[in-house]
Amino acid sequence: MQNPLEFYTLTIQQFELELQQIKKHLAASSTIRLLVFLAFVFGMYFFFGNAQAMILTAILGFVLFLYLVSRHTDLQYKRDLVVKLIDINTTEIKVLNRDYLSLDEGSEFVDPTHAYSYDIDLFGRGSFFQYINRTSINEGRKQLFNTLTENKINNIEKKQETIKELASKPKWRQQFSAIASLVKVQHATKDIIDWIHNYNVVFSKFIRFLPTIFSIISVIIIGFVSFNLLDFNILLIWFFIGLIITGVYFKRTNTIYKDADKAKDTFKQYYQLLHEIETVSFESTILKEKQAAIKTETKKASLIFASFSKILDALDQRNNIFIAILGNGLFLRDTQQAYKVEQWIQAYRTKVENWFDVIAFFDAQNSLSNVAFNHPDYCFPSIHKTTDVVKAENLGHPLLKSEQRIDNDYHIKQEEFFIITGANMAGKSTFLRTVSLSIIMANIGLPVCAKSFKYSPIQLITSMRTSDSLADDASYFFSELKRLKFIVDSISNTTSENNYFIILDEILKGTNSTDKAIGSKKFVQKLVASSSTGIIATHDLSLCEIEKELPQIQNYYFDAEIINDELHFDYKLKEGICENMNASFLLKKMKIV
């Protein structure tokens, strides 16, 4: 796989050259538009008094100017797209250097009651979400949140195929993200879907033909008046009849317009994204299924969305005073466009939600695939159903720089529990979060930060960061008990197909030493009896004695050494019980005591 840093650097260089060319074309376009305008003014002056020549000059000038404006708008869009693509690649270079704290934190997703997300910093500042999130639409962002927190262990190998294939298409992913980010959507698709699903028809079928018939009659009258075959007052009367008919349907049209205005930008954005999905070739099962889900028997979903976007844009032009008066007086334009909106809704109301879901899926998967592309040194877990739950070589935390990270080999079998002791700051908590995050990454199909990773899929529950709550009148100890109760209730439903990996950082921290020792031992015995698997970190060395009673328990530790009156950590997991604690040393070192 291509080196990500080289890819991003080269891509930036290519887009910067392209941007220079586009800026030159924009400058030339502005000059040409000015020249055409001056030529138009000169032509009108030169042919003044010659009606036919003036009309011809006006028509040609107007048509040419419209073409140049359209071309200039296209160039501006290309410029904005290239600028965004440069920004995307620049961001990726920063993230490779772990400079990502300016990105979206996902703070609103922080949930202390979730099975694991709060404990392992899945959301918030410096979180895994902040590190990987590259979604461009709000629904994709929510989809990524759901993927990270659903705790499902099904179809992992298919998920891996999906991520691998999208990882191999970095240019397509970036194009998708850039297009999505250029349209700012103000309203949630859920609101739009609810409007479409719950829409009630307000126009009779007669309205389907009325604007067309009225417009034909208007053109005939205009023609007759132009050749002096009808009096101009007839046209004027017909014009006011058109305004009266428009007024009759004004309330219904206005209601449709208000709702349609909320959807206008969304459909403008989404039809382009559907086109990107439709025009790429996929091989993996899930991607092909998603691609097939947006196909219809007659037209592509992108064309269907594009047609609706044009209808909504046309309806939005009712705010133009010229179109509002002449368009409605002669062609019943408002009524015609509102009826088209209604007909589109009736035709596709059952399919819209599915199309939105597919776009959100790709937006979220682009973020996951980006992780795989950025880390070619990570490995995709080898999935198997054996007694080895995790057998990892050189397992590390993905948010730490490789040159600073200390990796560990780790092997735990089904229904085993590791009790880990160690000095303060020796690496226990980081290791617990490393194991937790590797399980989550494996379950959603991501590669993990390891040289090799054999894995038997398992759900995760953690308890590492309990806090009291004055707002809920809950003490620290009671909050911890509720968390332990949550774990007990979860593992009580354990089956051979639905088992749990439990990770605990210090049991019963909020009570005295005697109670803690007795209660911790009983809780560990209950966990072992539940056929669960897991890790328990503790400072209570008496808990390590349970290894002698239960064969499922193994003791491991992280060590600290005092050399030349300085603490030294190797952050390596070792078998046995820690004998070197450092609290007293640190109190003296920092002159606290």
Tab-separated table of N, CA and C in Angstrom, residues 101 185 225 267 282 297 312 391 409 415 423 564 569 583 591:
chain	number	residue	atom	x	y	z
A	101	LEU	N	-6.087	17.938	17.609
A	101	LEU	CA	-6.944	18.467	18.667
A	101	LEU	C	-7.828	19.625	18.204
A	185	VAL	N	-25.650	22.238	4.881
A	185	VAL	CA	-27.047	21.868	5.105
A	185	VAL	C	-27.463	22.310	6.504
A	225	VAL	N	-51.461	39.533	-29.883
A	225	VAL	CA	-51.283	40.950	-29.522
A	225	VAL	C	-50.086	41.532	-30.271
A	267	PHE	N	-30.889	18.183	-0.945
A	267	PHE	CA	-30.986	17.443	-2.202
A	267	PHE	C	-29.919	17.899	-3.195
A	282	PHE	N	-17.333	-1.501	-7.150
A	282	PHE	CA	-17.011	-2.132	-5.879
A	282	PHE	C	-16.992	-3.646	-6.025
A	297	GLU	N	-35.526	0.739	-11.064
A	297	GLU	CA	-35.729	0.051	-12.346
A	297	GLU	C	-35.641	1.006	-13.535
A	312	LEU	N	-37.006	22.173	-6.722
A	312	LEU	CA	-36.954	23.008	-5.523
A	312	LEU	C	-36.296	24.350	-5.823
A	391	LYS	N	-4.883	-12.832	21.054
A	391	LYS	CA	-3.471	-13.213	21.049
A	391	LYS	C	-2.757	-12.199	20.163
A	409	ASP	N	3.180	-7.739	24.109
A	409	ASP	CA	2.537	-8.977	23.673
A	409	ASP	C	1.461	-9.315	24.690
A	415	GLU	N	-12.646	-17.193	29.269
A	415	GLU	CA	-12.952	-17.416	30.682
A	415	GLU	C	-11.749	-17.219	31.597
A	423	ALA	N	2.908	-0.078	40.011
A	423	ALA	CA	3.124	1.232	40.611
A	423	ALA	C	2.318	2.291	39.875
A	564	ASN	N	19.166	5.944	40.942
A	564	ASN	CA	19.780	7.251	41.196
A	564	ASN	C	18.744	8.288	41.613
A	569	PHE	N	10.365	3.704	34.271
A	569	PHE	CA	9.303	2.776	33.872
A	569	PHE	C	9.679	2.140	32.533
A	583	ALA	N	4.198	5.404	45.687
A	583	ALA	CA	3.469	6.540	46.245
A	583	ALA	C	4.302	7.292	47.275
A	591	LYS	N	8.231	16.765	47.657
A	591	LYS	CA	8.278	17.522	48.917
A	591	LYS	C	6.893	17.812	49.463
